[in-house]
mmCIF file of C-alpha atoms in Angstrom:
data_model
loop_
_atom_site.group_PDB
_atom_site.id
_atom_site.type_symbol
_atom_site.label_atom_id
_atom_site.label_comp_id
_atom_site.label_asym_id
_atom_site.label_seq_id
_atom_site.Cartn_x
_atom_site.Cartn_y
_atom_site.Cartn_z
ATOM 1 C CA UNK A 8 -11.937 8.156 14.909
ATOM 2 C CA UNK A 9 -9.176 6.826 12.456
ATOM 3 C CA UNK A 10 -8.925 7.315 9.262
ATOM 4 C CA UNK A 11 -7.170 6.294 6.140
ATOM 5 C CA UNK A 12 -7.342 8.001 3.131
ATOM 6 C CA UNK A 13 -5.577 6.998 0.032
ATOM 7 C CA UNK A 14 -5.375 9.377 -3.094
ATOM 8 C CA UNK A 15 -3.308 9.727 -6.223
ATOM 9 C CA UNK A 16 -4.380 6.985 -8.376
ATOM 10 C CA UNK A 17 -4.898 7.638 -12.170
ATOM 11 C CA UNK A 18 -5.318 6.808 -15.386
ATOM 12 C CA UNK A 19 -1.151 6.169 -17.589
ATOM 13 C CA UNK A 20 0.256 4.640 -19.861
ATOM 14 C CA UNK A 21 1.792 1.706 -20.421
ATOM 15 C CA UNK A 22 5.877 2.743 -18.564
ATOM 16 C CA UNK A 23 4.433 5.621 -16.949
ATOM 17 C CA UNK A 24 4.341 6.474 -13.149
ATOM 18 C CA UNK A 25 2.320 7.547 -10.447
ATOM 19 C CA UNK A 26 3.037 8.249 -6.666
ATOM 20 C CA UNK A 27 -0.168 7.210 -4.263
ATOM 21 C CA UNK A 28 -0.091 8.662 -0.774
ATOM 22 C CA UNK A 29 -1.966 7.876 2.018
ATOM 23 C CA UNK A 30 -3.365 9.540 4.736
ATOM 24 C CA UNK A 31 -3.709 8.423 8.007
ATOM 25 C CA UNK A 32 -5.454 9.952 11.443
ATOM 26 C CA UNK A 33 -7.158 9.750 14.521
ATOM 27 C CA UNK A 34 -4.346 7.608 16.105
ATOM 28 C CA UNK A 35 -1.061 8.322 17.677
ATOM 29 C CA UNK A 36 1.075 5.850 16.042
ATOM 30 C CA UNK A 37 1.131 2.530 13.630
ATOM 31 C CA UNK A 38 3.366 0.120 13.959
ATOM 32 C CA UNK A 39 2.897 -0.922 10.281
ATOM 33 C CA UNK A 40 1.172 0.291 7.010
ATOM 34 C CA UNK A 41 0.499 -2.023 3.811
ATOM 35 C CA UNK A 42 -0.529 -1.347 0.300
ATOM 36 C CA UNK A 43 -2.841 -3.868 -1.198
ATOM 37 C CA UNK A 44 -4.442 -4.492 -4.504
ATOM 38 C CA UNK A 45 -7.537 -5.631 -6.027
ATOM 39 C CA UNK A 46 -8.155 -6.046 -9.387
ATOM 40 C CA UNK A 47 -11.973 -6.853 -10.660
ATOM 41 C CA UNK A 48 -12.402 -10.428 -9.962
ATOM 42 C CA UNK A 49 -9.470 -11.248 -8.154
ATOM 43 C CA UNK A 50 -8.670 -11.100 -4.670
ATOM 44 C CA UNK A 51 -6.955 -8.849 -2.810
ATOM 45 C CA UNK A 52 -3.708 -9.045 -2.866
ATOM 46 C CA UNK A 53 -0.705 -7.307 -0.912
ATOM 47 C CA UNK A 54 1.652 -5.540 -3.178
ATOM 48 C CA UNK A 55 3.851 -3.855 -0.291
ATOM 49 C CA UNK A 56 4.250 -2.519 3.128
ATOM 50 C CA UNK A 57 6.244 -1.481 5.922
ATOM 51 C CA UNK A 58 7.186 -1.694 9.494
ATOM 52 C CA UNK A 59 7.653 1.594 11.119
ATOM 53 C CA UNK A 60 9.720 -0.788 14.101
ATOM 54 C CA UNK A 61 12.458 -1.352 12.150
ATOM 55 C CA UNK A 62 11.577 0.793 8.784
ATOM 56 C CA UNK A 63 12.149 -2.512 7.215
ATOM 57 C CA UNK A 64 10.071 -2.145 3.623
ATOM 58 C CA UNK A 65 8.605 -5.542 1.720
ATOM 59 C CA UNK A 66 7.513 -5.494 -1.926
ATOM 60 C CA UNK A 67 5.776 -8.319 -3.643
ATOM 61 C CA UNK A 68 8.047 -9.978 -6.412
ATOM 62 C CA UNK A 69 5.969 -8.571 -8.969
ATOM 63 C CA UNK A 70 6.533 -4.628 -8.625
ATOM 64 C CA UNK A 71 9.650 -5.445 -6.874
ATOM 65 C CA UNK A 72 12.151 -2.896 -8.123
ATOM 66 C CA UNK A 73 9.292 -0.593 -9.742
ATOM 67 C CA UNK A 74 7.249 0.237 -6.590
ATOM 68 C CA UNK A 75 9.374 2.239 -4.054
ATOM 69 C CA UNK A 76 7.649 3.038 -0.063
ATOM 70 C CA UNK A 77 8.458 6.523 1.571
ATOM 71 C CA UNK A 78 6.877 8.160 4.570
ATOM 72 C CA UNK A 79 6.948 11.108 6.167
ATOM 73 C CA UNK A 80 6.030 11.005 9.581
ATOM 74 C CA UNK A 81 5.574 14.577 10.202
ATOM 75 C CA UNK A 82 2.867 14.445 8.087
ATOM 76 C CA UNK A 83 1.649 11.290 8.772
ATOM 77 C CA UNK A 84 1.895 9.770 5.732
ATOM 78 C CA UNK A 85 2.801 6.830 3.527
ATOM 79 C CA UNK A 86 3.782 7.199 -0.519
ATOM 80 C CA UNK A 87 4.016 3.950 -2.733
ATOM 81 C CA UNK A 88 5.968 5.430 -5.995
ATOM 82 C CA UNK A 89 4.841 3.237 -8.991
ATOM 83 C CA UNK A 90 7.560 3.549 -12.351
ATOM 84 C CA UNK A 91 7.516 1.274 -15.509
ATOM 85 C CA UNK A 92 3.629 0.648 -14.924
ATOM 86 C CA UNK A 93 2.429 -2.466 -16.773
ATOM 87 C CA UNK A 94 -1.251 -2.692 -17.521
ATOM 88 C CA UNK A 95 -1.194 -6.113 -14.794
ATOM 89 C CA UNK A 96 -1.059 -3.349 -12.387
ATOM 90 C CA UNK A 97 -4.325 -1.789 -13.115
ATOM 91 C CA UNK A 98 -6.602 -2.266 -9.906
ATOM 92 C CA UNK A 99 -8.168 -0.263 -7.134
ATOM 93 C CA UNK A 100 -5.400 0.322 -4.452
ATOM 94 C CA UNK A 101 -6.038 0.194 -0.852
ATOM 95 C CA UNK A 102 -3.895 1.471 1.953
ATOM 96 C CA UNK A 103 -3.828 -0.014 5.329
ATOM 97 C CA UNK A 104 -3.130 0.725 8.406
ATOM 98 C CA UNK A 105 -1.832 -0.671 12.255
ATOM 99 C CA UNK A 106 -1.993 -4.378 13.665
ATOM 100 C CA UNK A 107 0.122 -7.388 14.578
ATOM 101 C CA UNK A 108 3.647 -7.817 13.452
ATOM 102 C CA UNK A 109 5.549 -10.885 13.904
ATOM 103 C CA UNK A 110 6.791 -11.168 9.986
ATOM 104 C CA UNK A 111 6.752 -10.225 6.378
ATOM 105 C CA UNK A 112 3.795 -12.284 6.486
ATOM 106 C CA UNK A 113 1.669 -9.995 8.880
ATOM 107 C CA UNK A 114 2.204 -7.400 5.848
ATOM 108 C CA UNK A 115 0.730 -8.986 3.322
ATOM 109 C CA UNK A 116 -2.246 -10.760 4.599
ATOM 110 C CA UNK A 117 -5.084 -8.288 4.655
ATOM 111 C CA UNK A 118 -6.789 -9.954 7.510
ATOM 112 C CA UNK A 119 -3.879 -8.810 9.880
ATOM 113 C CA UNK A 120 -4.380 -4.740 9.444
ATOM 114 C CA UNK A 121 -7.125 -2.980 11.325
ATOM 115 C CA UNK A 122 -7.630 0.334 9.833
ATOM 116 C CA UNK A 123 -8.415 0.210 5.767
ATOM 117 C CA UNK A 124 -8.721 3.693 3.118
ATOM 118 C CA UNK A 125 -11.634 3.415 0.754
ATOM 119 C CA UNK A 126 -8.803 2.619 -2.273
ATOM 120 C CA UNK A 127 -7.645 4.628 -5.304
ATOM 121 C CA UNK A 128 -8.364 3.224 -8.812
ATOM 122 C CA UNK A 129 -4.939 2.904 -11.134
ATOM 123 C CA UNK A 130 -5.320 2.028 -15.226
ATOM 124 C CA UNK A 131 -2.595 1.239 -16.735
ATOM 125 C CA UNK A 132 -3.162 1.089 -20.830
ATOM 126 C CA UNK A 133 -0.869 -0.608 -23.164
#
């Protein structure tokens, strides 16, 4: 059975940082892992990802710069290091996990991933 479990979310301030990591098992291998976002009332949106093919990384133009992916595959694992927080990046985060690649756009649409974590809540007060 896989499973993806995100964890490291918190509650900073306004510049501060936080480093999410998330967990995955039950499979062999991923081709791809994404981070998404979802704030209350808005939709969920993808905030970065990467593909393990090429270890090509994509960020979102709004936490490009701040947010920063590293894995380690020994462990199985994805990290999504967050600096110079703004309080627009307070949501529940979500890592995903595994399905079709073809482009930057098979990252960042949520519908194209087929293994989800429950999500990690980050606050971020001014």
């Amino acid at each position: 059975q896989v499973q993806v479990v995100e964890s490291g979310g918190g509650s900073v301030q306004a510049g501060g940082s936080l480093r999410l990591s998330c967990a995955a098992s039950g499979y062999t291998s991923s081709n791809k892992m994404g981070w998404f976002r979802q704030a209350p009332g808005k939709q969920r949106e993808g905030v970065a990802g990467i593909y393990f093919g090429t270890g090509t990384t994509y960020y979102v133009d709004s936490v490009k710069g701040r947010f920063t992916i590293s894995q380690d595959n020994a462990k199985n694992t994805m990290y999504l290091q967050m600096n110079s927080l703004k309080p627009e990046d307070t949501a529940m985060y979500y890592c995903a996990a595994d399905g079709p690649f073809r482009g930057a756009f098979d990252i960042f649409d949520p519908s194209r991933y087929n293994y989800w974590g429950r999500g990690t809540q980050v606050t971020v007060s001014s």
